[in-house]
Short mmCIF file of C-alpha atoms in Angstrom, two decimals:
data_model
loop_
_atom_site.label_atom_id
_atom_site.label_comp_id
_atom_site.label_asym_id
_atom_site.label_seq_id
_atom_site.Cartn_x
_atom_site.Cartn_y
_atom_site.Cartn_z
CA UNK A 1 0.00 0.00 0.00
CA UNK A 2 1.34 3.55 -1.03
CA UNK A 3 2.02 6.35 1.46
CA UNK A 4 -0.61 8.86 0.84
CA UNK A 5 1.43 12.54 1.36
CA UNK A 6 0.65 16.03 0.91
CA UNK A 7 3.21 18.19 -0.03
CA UNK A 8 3.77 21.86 1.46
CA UNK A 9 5.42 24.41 -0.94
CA UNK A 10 5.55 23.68 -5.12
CA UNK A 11 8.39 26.60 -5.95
CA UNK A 12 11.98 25.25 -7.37
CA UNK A 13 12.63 22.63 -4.78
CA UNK A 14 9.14 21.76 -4.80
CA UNK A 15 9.03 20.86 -7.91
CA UNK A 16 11.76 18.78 -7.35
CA UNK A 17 10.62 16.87 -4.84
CA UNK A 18 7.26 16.75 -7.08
CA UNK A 19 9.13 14.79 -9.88
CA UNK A 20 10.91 12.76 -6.56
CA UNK A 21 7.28 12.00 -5.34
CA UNK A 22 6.12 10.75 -8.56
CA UNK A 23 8.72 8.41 -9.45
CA UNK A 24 8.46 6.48 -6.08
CA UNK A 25 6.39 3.83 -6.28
CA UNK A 26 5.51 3.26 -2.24
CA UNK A 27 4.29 6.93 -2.14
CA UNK A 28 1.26 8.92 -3.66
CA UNK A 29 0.70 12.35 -4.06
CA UNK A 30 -3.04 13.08 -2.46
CA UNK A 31 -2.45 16.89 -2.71
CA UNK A 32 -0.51 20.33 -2.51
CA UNK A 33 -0.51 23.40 -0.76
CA UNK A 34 0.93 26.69 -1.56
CA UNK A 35 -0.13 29.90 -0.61
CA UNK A 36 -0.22 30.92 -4.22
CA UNK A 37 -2.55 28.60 -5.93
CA UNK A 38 -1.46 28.93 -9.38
CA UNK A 39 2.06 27.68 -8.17
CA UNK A 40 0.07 24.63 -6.94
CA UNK A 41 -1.62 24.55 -9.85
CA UNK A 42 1.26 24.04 -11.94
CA UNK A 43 3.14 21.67 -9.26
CA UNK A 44 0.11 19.30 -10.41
CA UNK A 45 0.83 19.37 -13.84
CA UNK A 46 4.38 18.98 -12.98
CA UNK A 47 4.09 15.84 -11.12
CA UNK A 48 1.61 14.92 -14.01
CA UNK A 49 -1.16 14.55 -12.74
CA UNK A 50 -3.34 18.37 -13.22
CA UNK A 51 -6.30 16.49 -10.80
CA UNK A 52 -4.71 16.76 -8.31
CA UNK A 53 -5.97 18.71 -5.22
CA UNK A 54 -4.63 21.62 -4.25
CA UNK A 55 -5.53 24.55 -1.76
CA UNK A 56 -3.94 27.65 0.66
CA UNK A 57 -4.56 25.20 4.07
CA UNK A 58 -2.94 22.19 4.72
CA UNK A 59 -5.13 20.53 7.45
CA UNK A 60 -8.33 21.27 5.18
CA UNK A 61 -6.51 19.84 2.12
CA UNK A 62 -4.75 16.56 4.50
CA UNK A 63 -8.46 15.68 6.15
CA UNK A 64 -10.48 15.94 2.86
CA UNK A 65 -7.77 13.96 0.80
CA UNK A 66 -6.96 11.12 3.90
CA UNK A 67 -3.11 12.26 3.65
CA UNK A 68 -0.73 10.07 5.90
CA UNK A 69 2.11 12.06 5.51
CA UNK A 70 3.23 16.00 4.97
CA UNK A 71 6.33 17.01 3.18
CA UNK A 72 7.23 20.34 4.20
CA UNK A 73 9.30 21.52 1.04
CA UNK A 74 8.58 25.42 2.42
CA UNK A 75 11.24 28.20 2.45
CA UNK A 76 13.20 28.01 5.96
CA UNK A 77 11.30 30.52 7.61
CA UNK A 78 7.82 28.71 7.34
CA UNK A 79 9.45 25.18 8.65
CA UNK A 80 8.10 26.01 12.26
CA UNK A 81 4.66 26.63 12.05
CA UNK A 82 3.99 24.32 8.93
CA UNK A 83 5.46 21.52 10.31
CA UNK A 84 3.88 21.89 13.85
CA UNK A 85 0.62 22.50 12.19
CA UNK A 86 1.05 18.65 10.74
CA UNK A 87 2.45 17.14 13.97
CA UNK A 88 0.01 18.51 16.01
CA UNK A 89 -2.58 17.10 13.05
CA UNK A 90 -1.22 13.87 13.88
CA UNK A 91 0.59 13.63 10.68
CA UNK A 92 4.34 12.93 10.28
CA UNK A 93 6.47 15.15 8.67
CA UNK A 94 9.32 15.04 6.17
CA UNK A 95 10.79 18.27 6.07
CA UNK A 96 13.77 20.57 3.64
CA UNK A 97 16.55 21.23 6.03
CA UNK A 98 17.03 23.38 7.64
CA UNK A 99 14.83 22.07 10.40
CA UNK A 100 14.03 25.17 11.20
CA UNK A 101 14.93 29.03 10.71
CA UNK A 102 16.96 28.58 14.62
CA UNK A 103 17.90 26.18 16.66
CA UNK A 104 15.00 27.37 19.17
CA UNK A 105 12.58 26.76 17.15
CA UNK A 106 14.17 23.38 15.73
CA UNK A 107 14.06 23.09 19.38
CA UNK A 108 10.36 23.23 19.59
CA UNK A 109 9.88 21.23 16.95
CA UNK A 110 11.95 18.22 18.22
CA UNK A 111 9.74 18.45 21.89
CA UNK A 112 6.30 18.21 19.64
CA UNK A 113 7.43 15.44 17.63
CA UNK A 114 7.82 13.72 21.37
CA UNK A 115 4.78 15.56 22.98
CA UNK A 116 2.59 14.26 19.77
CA UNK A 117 4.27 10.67 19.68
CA UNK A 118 4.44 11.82 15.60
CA UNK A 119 7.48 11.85 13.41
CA UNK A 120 9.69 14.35 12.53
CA UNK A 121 12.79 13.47 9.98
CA UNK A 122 14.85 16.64 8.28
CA UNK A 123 15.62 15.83 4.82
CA UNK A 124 19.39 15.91 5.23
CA UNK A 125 19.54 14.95 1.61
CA UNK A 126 23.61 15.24 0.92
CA UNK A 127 23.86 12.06 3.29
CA UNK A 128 22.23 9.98 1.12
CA UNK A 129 25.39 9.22 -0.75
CA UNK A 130 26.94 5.85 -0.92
CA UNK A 131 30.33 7.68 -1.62
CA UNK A 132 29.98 9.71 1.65
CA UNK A 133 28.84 6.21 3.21
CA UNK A 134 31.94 4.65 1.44
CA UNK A 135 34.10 7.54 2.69
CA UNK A 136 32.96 6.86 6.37
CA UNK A 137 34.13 3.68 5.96
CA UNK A 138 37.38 4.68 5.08
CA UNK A 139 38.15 7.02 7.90
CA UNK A 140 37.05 4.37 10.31
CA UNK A 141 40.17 2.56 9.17
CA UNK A 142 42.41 5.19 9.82
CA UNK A 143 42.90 4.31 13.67
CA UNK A 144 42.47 7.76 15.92
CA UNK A 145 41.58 10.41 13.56
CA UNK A 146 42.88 14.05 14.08
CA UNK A 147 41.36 16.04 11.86
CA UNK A 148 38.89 16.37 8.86
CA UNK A 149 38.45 19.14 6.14
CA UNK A 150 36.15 20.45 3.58
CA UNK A 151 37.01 22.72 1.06
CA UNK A 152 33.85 24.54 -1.12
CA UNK A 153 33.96 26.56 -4.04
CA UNK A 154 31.13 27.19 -6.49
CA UNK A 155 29.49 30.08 -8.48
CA UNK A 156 26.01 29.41 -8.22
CA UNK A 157 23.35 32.47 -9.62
CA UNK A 158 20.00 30.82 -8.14
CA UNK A 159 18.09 34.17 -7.59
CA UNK A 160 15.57 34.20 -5.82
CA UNK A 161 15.36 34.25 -1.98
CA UNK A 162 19.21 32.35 -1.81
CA UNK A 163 20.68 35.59 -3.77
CA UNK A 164 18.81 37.80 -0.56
CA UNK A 165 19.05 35.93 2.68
CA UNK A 166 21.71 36.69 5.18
CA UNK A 167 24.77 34.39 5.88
CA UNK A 168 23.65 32.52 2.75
CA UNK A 169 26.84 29.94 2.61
CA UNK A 170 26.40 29.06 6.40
CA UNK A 171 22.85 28.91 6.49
CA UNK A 172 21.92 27.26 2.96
CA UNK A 173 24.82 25.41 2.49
CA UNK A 174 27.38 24.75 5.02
CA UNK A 175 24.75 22.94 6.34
CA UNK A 176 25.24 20.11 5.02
CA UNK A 177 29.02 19.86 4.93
CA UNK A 178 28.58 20.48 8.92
CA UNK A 179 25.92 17.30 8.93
CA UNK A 180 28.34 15.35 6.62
CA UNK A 181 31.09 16.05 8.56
CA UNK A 182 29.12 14.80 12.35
CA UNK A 183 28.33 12.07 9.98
CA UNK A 184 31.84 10.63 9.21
CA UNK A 185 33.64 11.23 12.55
CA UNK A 186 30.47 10.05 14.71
CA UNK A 187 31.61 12.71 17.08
CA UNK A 188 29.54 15.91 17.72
CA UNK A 189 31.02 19.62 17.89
CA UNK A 190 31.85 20.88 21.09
CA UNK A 191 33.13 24.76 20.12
CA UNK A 192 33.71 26.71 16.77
CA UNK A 193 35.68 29.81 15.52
CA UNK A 194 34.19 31.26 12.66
CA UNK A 195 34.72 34.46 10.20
CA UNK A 196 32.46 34.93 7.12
CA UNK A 197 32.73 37.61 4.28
CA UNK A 198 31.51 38.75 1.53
CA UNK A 199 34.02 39.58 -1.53
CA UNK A 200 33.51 42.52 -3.48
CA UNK A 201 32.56 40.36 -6.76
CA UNK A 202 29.60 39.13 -4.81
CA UNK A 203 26.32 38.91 -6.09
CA UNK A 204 24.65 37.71 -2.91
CA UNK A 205 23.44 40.13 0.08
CA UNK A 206 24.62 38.45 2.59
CA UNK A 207 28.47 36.61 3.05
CA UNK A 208 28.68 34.24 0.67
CA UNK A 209 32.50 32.99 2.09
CA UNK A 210 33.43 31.47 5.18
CA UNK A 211 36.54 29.36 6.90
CA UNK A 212 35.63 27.84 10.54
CA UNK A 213 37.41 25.55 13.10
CA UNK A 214 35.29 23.09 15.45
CA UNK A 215 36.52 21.60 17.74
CA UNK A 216 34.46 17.88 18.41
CA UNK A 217 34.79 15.32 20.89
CA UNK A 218 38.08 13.93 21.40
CA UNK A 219 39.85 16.76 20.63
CA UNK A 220 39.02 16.06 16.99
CA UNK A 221 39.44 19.14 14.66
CA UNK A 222 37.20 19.81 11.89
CA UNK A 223 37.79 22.46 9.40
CA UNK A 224 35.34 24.06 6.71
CA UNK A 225 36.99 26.71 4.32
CA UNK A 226 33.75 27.52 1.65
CA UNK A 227 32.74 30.11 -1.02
CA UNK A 228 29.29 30.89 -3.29
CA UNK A 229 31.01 32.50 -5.19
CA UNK A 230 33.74 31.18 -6.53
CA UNK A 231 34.19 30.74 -10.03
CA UNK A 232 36.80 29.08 -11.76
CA UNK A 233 38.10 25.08 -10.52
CA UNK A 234 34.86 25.00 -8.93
CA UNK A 235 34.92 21.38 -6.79
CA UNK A 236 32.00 19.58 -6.67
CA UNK A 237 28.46 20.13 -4.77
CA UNK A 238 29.47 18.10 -1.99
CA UNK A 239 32.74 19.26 -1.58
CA UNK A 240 36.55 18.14 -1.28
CA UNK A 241 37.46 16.20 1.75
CA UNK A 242 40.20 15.21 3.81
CA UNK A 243 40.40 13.08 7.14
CA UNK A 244 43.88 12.55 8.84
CA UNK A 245 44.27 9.53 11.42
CA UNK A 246 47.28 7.77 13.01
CA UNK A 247 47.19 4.62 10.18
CA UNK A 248 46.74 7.02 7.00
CA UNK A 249 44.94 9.72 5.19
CA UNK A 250 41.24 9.33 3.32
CA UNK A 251 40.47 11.20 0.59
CA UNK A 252 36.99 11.96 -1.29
CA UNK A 253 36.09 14.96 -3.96
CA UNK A 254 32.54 14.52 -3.53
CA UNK A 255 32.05 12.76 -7.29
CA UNK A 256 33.67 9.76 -7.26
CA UNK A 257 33.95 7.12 -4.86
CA UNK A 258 36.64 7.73 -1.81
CA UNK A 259 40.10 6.45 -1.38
CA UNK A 260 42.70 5.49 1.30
CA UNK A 261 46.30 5.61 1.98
CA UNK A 262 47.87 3.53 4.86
CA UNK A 263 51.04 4.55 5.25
CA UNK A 264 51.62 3.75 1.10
CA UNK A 265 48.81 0.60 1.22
CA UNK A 266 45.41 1.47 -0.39
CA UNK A 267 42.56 1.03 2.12
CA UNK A 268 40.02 -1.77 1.61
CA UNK A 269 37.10 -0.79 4.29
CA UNK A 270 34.11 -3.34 4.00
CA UNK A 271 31.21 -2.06 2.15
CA UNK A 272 28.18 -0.23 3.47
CA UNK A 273 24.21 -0.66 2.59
CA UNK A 274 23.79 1.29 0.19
CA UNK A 275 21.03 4.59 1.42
CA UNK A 276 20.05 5.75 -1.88
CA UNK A 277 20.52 9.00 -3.48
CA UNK A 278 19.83 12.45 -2.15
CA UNK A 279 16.00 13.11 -1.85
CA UNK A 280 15.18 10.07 -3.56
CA UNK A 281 17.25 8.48 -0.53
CA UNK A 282 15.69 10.37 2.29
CA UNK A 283 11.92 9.97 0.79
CA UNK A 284 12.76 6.10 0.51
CA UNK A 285 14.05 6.03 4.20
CA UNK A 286 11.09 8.40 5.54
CA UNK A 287 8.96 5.85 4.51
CA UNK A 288 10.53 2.86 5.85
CA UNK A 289 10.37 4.83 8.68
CA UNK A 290 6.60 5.63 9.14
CA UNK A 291 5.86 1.84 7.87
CA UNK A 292 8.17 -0.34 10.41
CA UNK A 293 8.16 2.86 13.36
CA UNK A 294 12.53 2.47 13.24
CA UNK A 295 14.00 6.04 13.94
CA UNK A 296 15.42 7.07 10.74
CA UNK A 297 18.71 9.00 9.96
CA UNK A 298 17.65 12.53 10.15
CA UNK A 299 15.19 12.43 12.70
CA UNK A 300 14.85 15.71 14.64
CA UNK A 301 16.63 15.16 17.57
CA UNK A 302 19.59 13.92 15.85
CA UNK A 303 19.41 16.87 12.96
CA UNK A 304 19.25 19.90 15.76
CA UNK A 305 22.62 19.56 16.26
CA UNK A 306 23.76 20.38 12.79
CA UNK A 307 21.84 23.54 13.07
CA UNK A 308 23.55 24.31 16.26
CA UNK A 309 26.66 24.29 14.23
CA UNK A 310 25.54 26.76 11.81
CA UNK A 311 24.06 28.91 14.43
CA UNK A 312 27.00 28.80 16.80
CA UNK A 313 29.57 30.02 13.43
CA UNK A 314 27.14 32.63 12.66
CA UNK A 315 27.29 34.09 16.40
CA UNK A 316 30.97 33.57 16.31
CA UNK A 317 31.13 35.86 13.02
CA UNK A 318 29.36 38.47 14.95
CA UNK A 319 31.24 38.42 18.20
CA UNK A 320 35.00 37.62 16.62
CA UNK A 321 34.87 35.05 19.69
CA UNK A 322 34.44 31.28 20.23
CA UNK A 323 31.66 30.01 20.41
CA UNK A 324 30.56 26.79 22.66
CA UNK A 325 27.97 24.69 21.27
CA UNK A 326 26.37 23.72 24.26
CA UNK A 327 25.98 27.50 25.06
CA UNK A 328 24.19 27.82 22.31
CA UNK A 329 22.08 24.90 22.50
CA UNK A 330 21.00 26.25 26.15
CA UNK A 331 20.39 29.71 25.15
CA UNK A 332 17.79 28.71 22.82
CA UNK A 333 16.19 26.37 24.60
CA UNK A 334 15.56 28.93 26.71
CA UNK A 335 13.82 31.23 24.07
CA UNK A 336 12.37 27.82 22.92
CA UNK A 337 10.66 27.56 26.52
CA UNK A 338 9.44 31.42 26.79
CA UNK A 339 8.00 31.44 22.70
CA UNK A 340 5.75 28.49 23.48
CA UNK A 341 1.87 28.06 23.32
CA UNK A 342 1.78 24.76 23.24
CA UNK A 343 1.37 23.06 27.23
CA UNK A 344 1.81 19.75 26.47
CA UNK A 345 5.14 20.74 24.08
CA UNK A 346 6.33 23.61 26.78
CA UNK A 347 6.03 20.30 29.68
CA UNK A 348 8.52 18.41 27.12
CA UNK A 349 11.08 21.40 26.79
CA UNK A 350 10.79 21.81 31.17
CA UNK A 351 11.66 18.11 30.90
CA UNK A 352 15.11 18.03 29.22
CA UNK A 353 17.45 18.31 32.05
CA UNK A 354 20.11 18.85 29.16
CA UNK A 355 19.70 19.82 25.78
CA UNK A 356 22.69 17.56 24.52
CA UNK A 357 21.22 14.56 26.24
CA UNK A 358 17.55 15.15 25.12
CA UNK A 359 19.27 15.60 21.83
CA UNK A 360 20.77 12.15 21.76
CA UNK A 361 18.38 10.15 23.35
CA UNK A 362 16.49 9.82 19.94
CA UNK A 363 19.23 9.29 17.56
CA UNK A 364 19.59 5.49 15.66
CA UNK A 365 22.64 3.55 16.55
CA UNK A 366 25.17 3.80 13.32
#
């Protein structure tokens, strides 16, 4: 039996995740809302199907078409209060990263996926890569690693809301080079130092460069040097990475599958499952997900702290200091705690005796 979804937002990514939709065979697409109905409109005809419903409110449109499921393909600043809208519809949610516009509200969000027993999974699409899985497996054979890096540079002219937001690298993008990166070492960041600028060539608003160093557990160093706009030997979307351990060095330029050098032999890790491929990947593990009740990769808890990461190099941009993640982490729950109207999701903020431990009590065992 097919997952019956209705999808939130039919704009550029939309319609990506329209053609996505379609082409999956476990899910159907019941319906789409937009708040501009002509975009919907055309979303239908995009996914082929013109019949199908569409309309401004999404628990109208998810009761009269029996939707199972919401995917929340809205711009960052309407994650919140679509997504809680669907939780608190009983409905579980597959949602565009960010998770939400701040941590404090990603915050929120994680405490009424547990207050409405409903889940919550971030499309973290750029781990759905069997070369980043293969990569993993790499740097696990390197014996005590001591430091990984990413280095970014493309020249990307999306328009749009991209060319206007502020800290557009950090925010739209590093993102997932800081999830990737939390994904390979199995570590999370404890600290960051963090300047971003914008060059004079720039045709974004906001800083469309930055170079940060986080420190992670185990006094494991990860650094992130990354441009928008930076044309010429661009690398590829997801990067060019380096980890450094006490057996070797593992290499991957984000293309083509990973390598390993042990001290001159090639590393031979054993092979992974493979997770799919980018959305595709993430819709096909959402749905396992709902269907067998496993916590996926991506779910909430576990994606908050990727966020954190952004949020923490953006205040250390501003203040020219360090920044400690689990200052950050406490600070907004905090503003989570005072912004919320929800009792039964305010009693499961008061409950977390620490944010970092609430965090990981919900993610899946690697």
């Amino acid at each position: 039996m097919t997952l019956r979804v209705v999808q939130v937002g039919a704009g550029g990514m939309g319609r990506a995740w329209l053609a996505t939709v379609a082409a999956d065979p476990d899910v159907e697409l019941v319906g789409i809302v937009d708040l501009d109905l002509d975009v919907a409109r055309a979303g239908a005809a995009h996914a082929g199907d013109p019949s199908i419903p569409v309309g401004t409110e999404l628990t109208v449109l998810a009761a009269e078409t029996g939707a199972q499921a919401v995917l929340d393909i809205t711009v960052p600043v309407a994650h919140h209060p679509v997504t809680l809208q669907a939780l608190h519809a009983g409905l579980p949610v597959l949602g565009e990263k960010p998770a939400a516009q701040t941590v404090a509200e990603a915050l929120s969000l994680a405490a009424a996926a547990e207050a409405t027993g409903k889940l919550f999974m971030v499309s973290q699409s750029r781990r759905y890569n069997d070369q980043l899985v293969a990569f993993r497996q790499h740097v696990r054979g390197l014996g005590a690693i001591g430091g990984l890096s990413t280095r970014f540079a493309k020249a990307p002219h999306f328009g749009g809301f991209r060319e206007q937001m502020d800290d557009v690298l950090l925010l739209d993008m590093a993102i997932h080079a800081f999830d990737s990166a939390r994904y390979v070492l199995e570590r999370d960041p404890v600290s960051v130092y963090c300047e971003s600028w914008n060059p004079s060539w720039s045709w974004y608003r906001g800083d469309a460069a930055a170079a940060a160093v986080f420190a992670f557990e185990d006094d494991v160093r990860y650094v992130y040097d990354g441009s928008w706009c930076a044309p010429g030997a661009e690398t590829s979307w997801n990067g060019d990475w380096r980890a450094s351990g006490a057996a070797g060095t593992a290499l991957w330029d984000g293309d083509h599958d990973p390598s390993s050098d042990l001290d001159g032999t090639a590393g031979a890790p054993s092979p992974a499952p493979s997770v799919g491929y980018e959305i595709a990947g993430a819709l096909r593990s959402f749905v396992h997900a709902v269907r067998s009740g496993e916590t996926p990769d991506g779910e909430v808890h576990g994606n908050v702290m990727s966020l954190a990461m952004v949020e923490a190099a953006i205040a250390s941009t501003r203040t020219g200091q360090r920044i400690v993640i689990d200052e950050v982490l406490e600070r907004a729950h905090a503003e989570a705690l005072a912004a919320e109207r929800h009792d039964a999701v305010r009693d499961r903020l008061a409950a977390w005796s620490s944010v970092r431990e609430a965090l990981r009590a919900s993610v899946p065992a690697s």
